[in-house]
């Protein structure tokens, strides 16, 4: 089972992200644009694992309080486009805790430095230089989710396996 731990977004927060995706579509010849139902912020990418109960225990050990996240700017890694977030200490502490605990418990986790971003498109070929005007939109984070990733009939589907309130 392909797993990751993420923050799922409120509908209001998604509205701004969808606006950005639509703007990027207008400025592009083609691309693989993130579907609204798949928008999320990855805290820890686990990959293939069947250790759901162990992951749940780690999530249950979180003592971080609720915090806010706020959209802030955009960028790209090659042909992958993303929306950024303002630096929020609670978010970084949460990601650090999860990654360290997963690693300590022998659950493989992506070792890349945590860089909070929301992927809005991959494999984009832009018509001209892309200009995204991201409205600073805020959301209160009250829970995190263990997500399963499946490809069903060629479509990427994310399913919440477990949720932990902060």
PDB file of C-alpha atoms in Angstrom:
ATOM      1  CA  UNK A   1       0.000   0.000   0.000  1.00  0.00           C
ATOM      2  CA  UNK A   2       1.421   3.421  -1.016  1.00  0.00           C
ATOM      3  CA  UNK A   3       1.069   5.778   1.971  1.00  0.00           C
ATOM      4  CA  UNK A   4       1.726   9.356   3.037  1.00  0.00           C
ATOM      5  CA  UNK A   5       0.720  11.641   5.905  1.00  0.00           C
ATOM      6  CA  UNK A   6      -0.870  14.904   4.861  1.00  0.00           C
ATOM      7  CA  UNK A   7      -2.940  17.943   5.679  1.00  0.00           C
ATOM      8  CA  UNK A   8      -6.226  17.890   3.789  1.00  0.00           C
ATOM      9  CA  UNK A   9      -7.662  21.285   2.832  1.00  0.00           C
ATOM     10  CA  UNK A  10     -10.915  23.078   3.556  1.00  0.00           C
ATOM     11  CA  UNK A  11     -13.132  23.923   0.581  1.00  0.00           C
ATOM     12  CA  UNK A  12     -12.356  27.646   1.005  1.00  0.00           C
ATOM     13  CA  UNK A  13      -8.602  26.977   0.906  1.00  0.00           C
ATOM     14  CA  UNK A  14      -9.040  24.752  -2.167  1.00  0.00           C
ATOM     15  CA  UNK A  15     -10.895  27.533  -4.006  1.00  0.00           C
ATOM     16  CA  UNK A  16      -7.733  29.633  -4.242  1.00  0.00           C
ATOM     17  CA  UNK A  17      -5.655  26.613  -5.270  1.00  0.00           C
ATOM     18  CA  UNK A  18      -8.194  25.751  -7.998  1.00  0.00           C
ATOM     19  CA  UNK A  19      -8.085  29.372  -9.176  1.00  0.00           C
ATOM     20  CA  UNK A  20      -4.308  29.027  -9.514  1.00  0.00           C
ATOM     21  CA  UNK A  21      -4.612  25.718 -11.380  1.00  0.00           C
ATOM     22  CA  UNK A  22      -7.064  27.314 -13.823  1.00  0.00           C
ATOM     23  CA  UNK A  23      -4.744  30.279 -14.310  1.00  0.00           C
ATOM     24  CA  UNK A  24      -1.841  27.927 -15.006  1.00  0.00           C
ATOM     25  CA  UNK A  25      -3.970  25.959 -17.503  1.00  0.00           C
ATOM     26  CA  UNK A  26      -4.697  29.190 -19.388  1.00  0.00           C
ATOM     27  CA  UNK A  27      -0.966  29.967 -19.557  1.00  0.00           C
ATOM     28  CA  UNK A  28       0.023  26.450 -20.672  1.00  0.00           C
ATOM     29  CA  UNK A  29       0.006  24.401 -23.826  1.00  0.00           C
ATOM     30  CA  UNK A  30      -0.482  21.231 -21.794  1.00  0.00           C
ATOM     31  CA  UNK A  31       0.233  19.647 -18.435  1.00  0.00           C
ATOM     32  CA  UNK A  32      -0.915  17.148 -15.826  1.00  0.00           C
ATOM     33  CA  UNK A  33      -2.966  19.346 -13.474  1.00  0.00           C
ATOM     34  CA  UNK A  34      -3.804  18.265  -9.921  1.00  0.00           C
ATOM     35  CA  UNK A  35      -7.473  17.382  -9.463  1.00  0.00           C
ATOM     36  CA  UNK A  36      -9.293  19.346  -6.740  1.00  0.00           C
ATOM     37  CA  UNK A  37      -9.980  16.211  -4.684  1.00  0.00           C
ATOM     38  CA  UNK A  38      -6.242  15.374  -4.648  1.00  0.00           C
ATOM     39  CA  UNK A  39      -4.972  18.729  -3.361  1.00  0.00           C
ATOM     40  CA  UNK A  40      -3.066  18.266  -0.089  1.00  0.00           C
ATOM     41  CA  UNK A  41       0.123  19.130   1.785  1.00  0.00           C
ATOM     42  CA  UNK A  42       2.437  16.152   2.304  1.00  0.00           C
ATOM     43  CA  UNK A  43       4.058  16.065   5.757  1.00  0.00           C
ATOM     44  CA  UNK A  44       5.761  12.686   5.359  1.00  0.00           C
ATOM     45  CA  UNK A  45       5.914  10.458   2.274  1.00  0.00           C
ATOM     46  CA  UNK A  46       6.166   6.816   3.309  1.00  0.00           C
ATOM     47  CA  UNK A  47       5.684   4.919   0.060  1.00  0.00           C
ATOM     48  CA  UNK A  48       4.952   1.196   0.044  1.00  0.00           C
ATOM     49  CA  UNK A  49       4.125  -0.067   3.543  1.00  0.00           C
ATOM     50  CA  UNK A  50       1.634  -2.336   5.290  1.00  0.00           C
ATOM     51  CA  UNK A  51       2.489  -1.016   8.774  1.00  0.00           C
ATOM     52  CA  UNK A  52      -0.690   1.020   9.205  1.00  0.00           C
ATOM     53  CA  UNK A  53      -1.092   0.250  12.931  1.00  0.00           C
ATOM     54  CA  UNK A  54       2.477   1.376  13.654  1.00  0.00           C
ATOM     55  CA  UNK A  55       1.922   4.579  11.685  1.00  0.00           C
ATOM     56  CA  UNK A  56      -1.344   5.234  13.559  1.00  0.00           C
ATOM     57  CA  UNK A  57       0.499   4.870  16.903  1.00  0.00           C
ATOM     58  CA  UNK A  58       3.084   7.405  15.776  1.00  0.00           C
ATOM     59  CA  UNK A  59       0.338   9.805  14.709  1.00  0.00           C
ATOM     60  CA  UNK A  60      -1.452   9.277  18.037  1.00  0.00           C
ATOM     61  CA  UNK A  61       1.741  10.384  19.822  1.00  0.00           C
ATOM     62  CA  UNK A  62       1.537  13.891  18.348  1.00  0.00           C
ATOM     63  CA  UNK A  63       1.204  16.640  20.930  1.00  0.00           C
ATOM     64  CA  UNK A  64       1.305  19.585  18.496  1.00  0.00           C
ATOM     65  CA  UNK A  65      -1.539  22.065  18.844  1.00  0.00           C
ATOM     66  CA  UNK A  66      -3.633  23.421  15.990  1.00  0.00           C
ATOM     67  CA  UNK A  67      -2.054  26.141  13.842  1.00  0.00           C
ATOM     68  CA  UNK A  68      -2.760  28.169  10.712  1.00  0.00           C
ATOM     69  CA  UNK A  69      -1.212  27.818   7.291  1.00  0.00           C
ATOM     70  CA  UNK A  70      -1.254  30.557   4.680  1.00  0.00           C
ATOM     71  CA  UNK A  71      -0.654  30.413   0.927  1.00  0.00           C
ATOM     72  CA  UNK A  72       2.339  32.473  -0.101  1.00  0.00           C
ATOM     73  CA  UNK A  73       3.726  32.697  -3.612  1.00  0.00           C
ATOM     74  CA  UNK A  74       4.434  30.064  -6.217  1.00  0.00           C
ATOM     75  CA  UNK A  75       7.305  28.435  -8.034  1.00  0.00           C
ATOM     76  CA  UNK A  76       8.424  25.442  -9.995  1.00  0.00           C
ATOM     77  CA  UNK A  77      10.880  22.559  -9.970  1.00  0.00           C
ATOM     78  CA  UNK A  78      11.491  21.961 -13.689  1.00  0.00           C
ATOM     79  CA  UNK A  79       8.048  21.282 -15.176  1.00  0.00           C
ATOM     80  CA  UNK A  80       6.368  20.818 -11.753  1.00  0.00           C
ATOM     81  CA  UNK A  81       4.489  23.885 -10.493  1.00  0.00           C
ATOM     82  CA  UNK A  82       3.651  24.518  -6.841  1.00  0.00           C
ATOM     83  CA  UNK A  83       2.085  27.007  -4.453  1.00  0.00           C
ATOM     84  CA  UNK A  84       4.101  27.900  -1.362  1.00  0.00           C
ATOM     85  CA  UNK A  85       3.191  28.478   2.263  1.00  0.00           C
ATOM     86  CA  UNK A  86       4.319  31.074   4.785  1.00  0.00           C
ATOM     87  CA  UNK A  87       6.758  29.651   7.313  1.00  0.00           C
ATOM     88  CA  UNK A  88       4.757  28.272  10.245  1.00  0.00           C
ATOM     89  CA  UNK A  89       6.785  26.804  13.143  1.00  0.00           C
ATOM     90  CA  UNK A  90       4.014  24.375  14.160  1.00  0.00           C
ATOM     91  CA  UNK A  91       3.964  22.896  10.662  1.00  0.00           C
ATOM     92  CA  UNK A  92       7.726  22.331  10.683  1.00  0.00           C
ATOM     93  CA  UNK A  93       7.660  20.782  14.187  1.00  0.00           C
ATOM     94  CA  UNK A  94       4.874  18.432  13.121  1.00  0.00           C
ATOM     95  CA  UNK A  95       6.672  17.283   9.961  1.00  0.00           C
ATOM     96  CA  UNK A  96       9.937  16.847  11.895  1.00  0.00           C
ATOM     97  CA  UNK A  97       8.244  14.769  14.606  1.00  0.00           C
ATOM     98  CA  UNK A  98       6.521  12.494  12.080  1.00  0.00           C
ATOM     99  CA  UNK A  99       9.629  11.936   9.973  1.00  0.00           C
ATOM    100  CA  UNK A 100      11.859  11.260  12.984  1.00  0.00           C
ATOM    101  CA  UNK A 101       9.389   8.857  14.633  1.00  0.00           C
ATOM    102  CA  UNK A 102       8.724   6.967  11.397  1.00  0.00           C
ATOM    103  CA  UNK A 103      12.468   6.616  10.837  1.00  0.00           C
ATOM    104  CA  UNK A 104      13.115   5.550  14.469  1.00  0.00           C
ATOM    105  CA  UNK A 105      10.477   2.835  14.079  1.00  0.00           C
ATOM    106  CA  UNK A 106      12.006   1.478  10.874  1.00  0.00           C
ATOM    107  CA  UNK A 107       9.288   2.827   8.601  1.00  0.00           C
ATOM    108  CA  UNK A 108      10.930   4.202   5.453  1.00  0.00           C
ATOM    109  CA  UNK A 109      10.227   7.886   4.958  1.00  0.00           C
ATOM    110  CA  UNK A 110      11.389  10.349   2.327  1.00  0.00           C
ATOM    111  CA  UNK A 111      14.676  11.846   3.578  1.00  0.00           C
ATOM    112  CA  UNK A 112      14.428  15.098   1.591  1.00  0.00           C
ATOM    113  CA  UNK A 113      14.329  18.240   3.697  1.00  0.00           C
ATOM    114  CA  UNK A 114      10.744  19.312   4.425  1.00  0.00           C
ATOM    115  CA  UNK A 115       9.849  22.103   2.042  1.00  0.00           C
ATOM    116  CA  UNK A 116       6.132  22.863   2.380  1.00  0.00           C
ATOM    117  CA  UNK A 117       4.535  23.266  -1.020  1.00  0.00           C
ATOM    118  CA  UNK A 118       1.347  22.216  -2.788  1.00  0.00           C
ATOM    119  CA  UNK A 119       1.841  20.632  -6.184  1.00  0.00           C
ATOM    120  CA  UNK A 120      -0.685  22.044  -8.650  1.00  0.00           C
ATOM    121  CA  UNK A 121       0.684  20.564 -11.904  1.00  0.00           C
ATOM    122  CA  UNK A 122       3.348  18.325 -13.403  1.00  0.00           C
ATOM    123  CA  UNK A 123       4.800  18.066 -16.900  1.00  0.00           C
ATOM    124  CA  UNK A 124       3.701  21.593 -17.790  1.00  0.00           C
ATOM    125  CA  UNK A 125       4.707  23.204 -21.035  1.00  0.00           C
ATOM    126  CA  UNK A 126       3.961  26.910 -20.707  1.00  0.00           C
ATOM    127  CA  UNK A 127       3.076  29.180 -23.617  1.00  0.00           C
ATOM    128  CA  UNK A 128       5.115  32.029 -22.115  1.00  0.00           C
ATOM    129  CA  UNK A 129       6.579  32.881 -18.703  1.00  0.00           C
ATOM    130  CA  UNK A 130       3.991  31.830 -16.121  1.00  0.00           C
ATOM    131  CA  UNK A 131       2.630  34.534 -13.829  1.00  0.00           C
ATOM    132  CA  UNK A 132       0.539  33.257 -10.905  1.00  0.00           C
ATOM    133  CA  UNK A 133      -0.930  35.870  -8.554  1.00  0.00           C
ATOM    134  CA  UNK A 134      -1.550  33.875  -5.362  1.00  0.00           C
ATOM    135  CA  UNK A 135      -4.009  35.415  -2.927  1.00  0.00           C
ATOM    136  CA  UNK A 136      -2.802  34.912   0.651  1.00  0.00           C
ATOM    137  CA  UNK A 137      -5.427  32.497   1.913  1.00  0.00           C
ATOM    138  CA  UNK A 138      -5.370  31.083   5.427  1.00  0.00           C
ATOM    139  CA  UNK A 139      -6.619  27.800   6.883  1.00  0.00           C
ATOM    140  CA  UNK A 140      -6.755  26.478  10.447  1.00  0.00           C
ATOM    141  CA  UNK A 141      -5.136  23.008  10.623  1.00  0.00           C
ATOM    142  CA  UNK A 142      -6.950  20.850  13.172  1.00  0.00           C
ATOM    143  CA  UNK A 143      -6.070  17.353  11.953  1.00  0.00           C
ATOM    144  CA  UNK A 144      -3.699  15.333   9.833  1.00  0.00           C
ATOM    145  CA  UNK A 145      -4.508  12.308   7.716  1.00  0.00           C
ATOM    146  CA  UNK A 146      -2.837   9.043   6.774  1.00  0.00           C
ATOM    147  CA  UNK A 147      -3.560   8.712   3.066  1.00  0.00           C
ATOM    148  CA  UNK A 148      -3.421   5.807   0.642  1.00  0.00           C
ATOM    149  CA  UNK A 149      -2.568   6.431  -2.990  1.00  0.00           C
ATOM    150  CA  UNK A 150      -4.012   4.155  -5.696  1.00  0.00           C
ATOM    151  CA  UNK A 151      -4.171   4.317  -9.455  1.00  0.00           C
ATOM    152  CA  UNK A 152      -7.676   3.247 -10.466  1.00  0.00           C
ATOM    153  CA  UNK A 153      -8.468   3.061 -14.181  1.00  0.00           C
ATOM    154  CA  UNK A 154      -5.504   5.340 -14.855  1.00  0.00           C
ATOM    155  CA  UNK A 155      -6.713   7.950 -12.336  1.00  0.00           C
ATOM    156  CA  UNK A 156      -4.808   8.803  -9.151  1.00  0.00           C
ATOM    157  CA  UNK A 157      -7.116   8.398  -6.128  1.00  0.00           C
ATOM    158  CA  UNK A 158      -6.232   9.374  -2.560  1.00  0.00           C
ATOM    159  CA  UNK A 159      -8.181   7.776   0.284  1.00  0.00           C
ATOM    160  CA  UNK A 160      -8.020   8.737   3.933  1.00  0.00           C
ATOM    161  CA  UNK A 161      -7.067   5.671   5.989  1.00  0.00           C
ATOM    162  CA  UNK A 162      -6.834   7.375   9.387  1.00  0.00           C
ATOM    163  CA  UNK A 163      -7.139  10.865  10.857  1.00  0.00           C
ATOM    164  CA  UNK A 164      -5.617  12.367  13.998  1.00  0.00           C
ATOM    165  CA  UNK A 165      -6.960  15.560  15.546  1.00  0.00           C
ATOM    166  CA  UNK A 166      -4.353  18.013  16.818  1.00  0.00           C
TER     167      UNK A 166
END
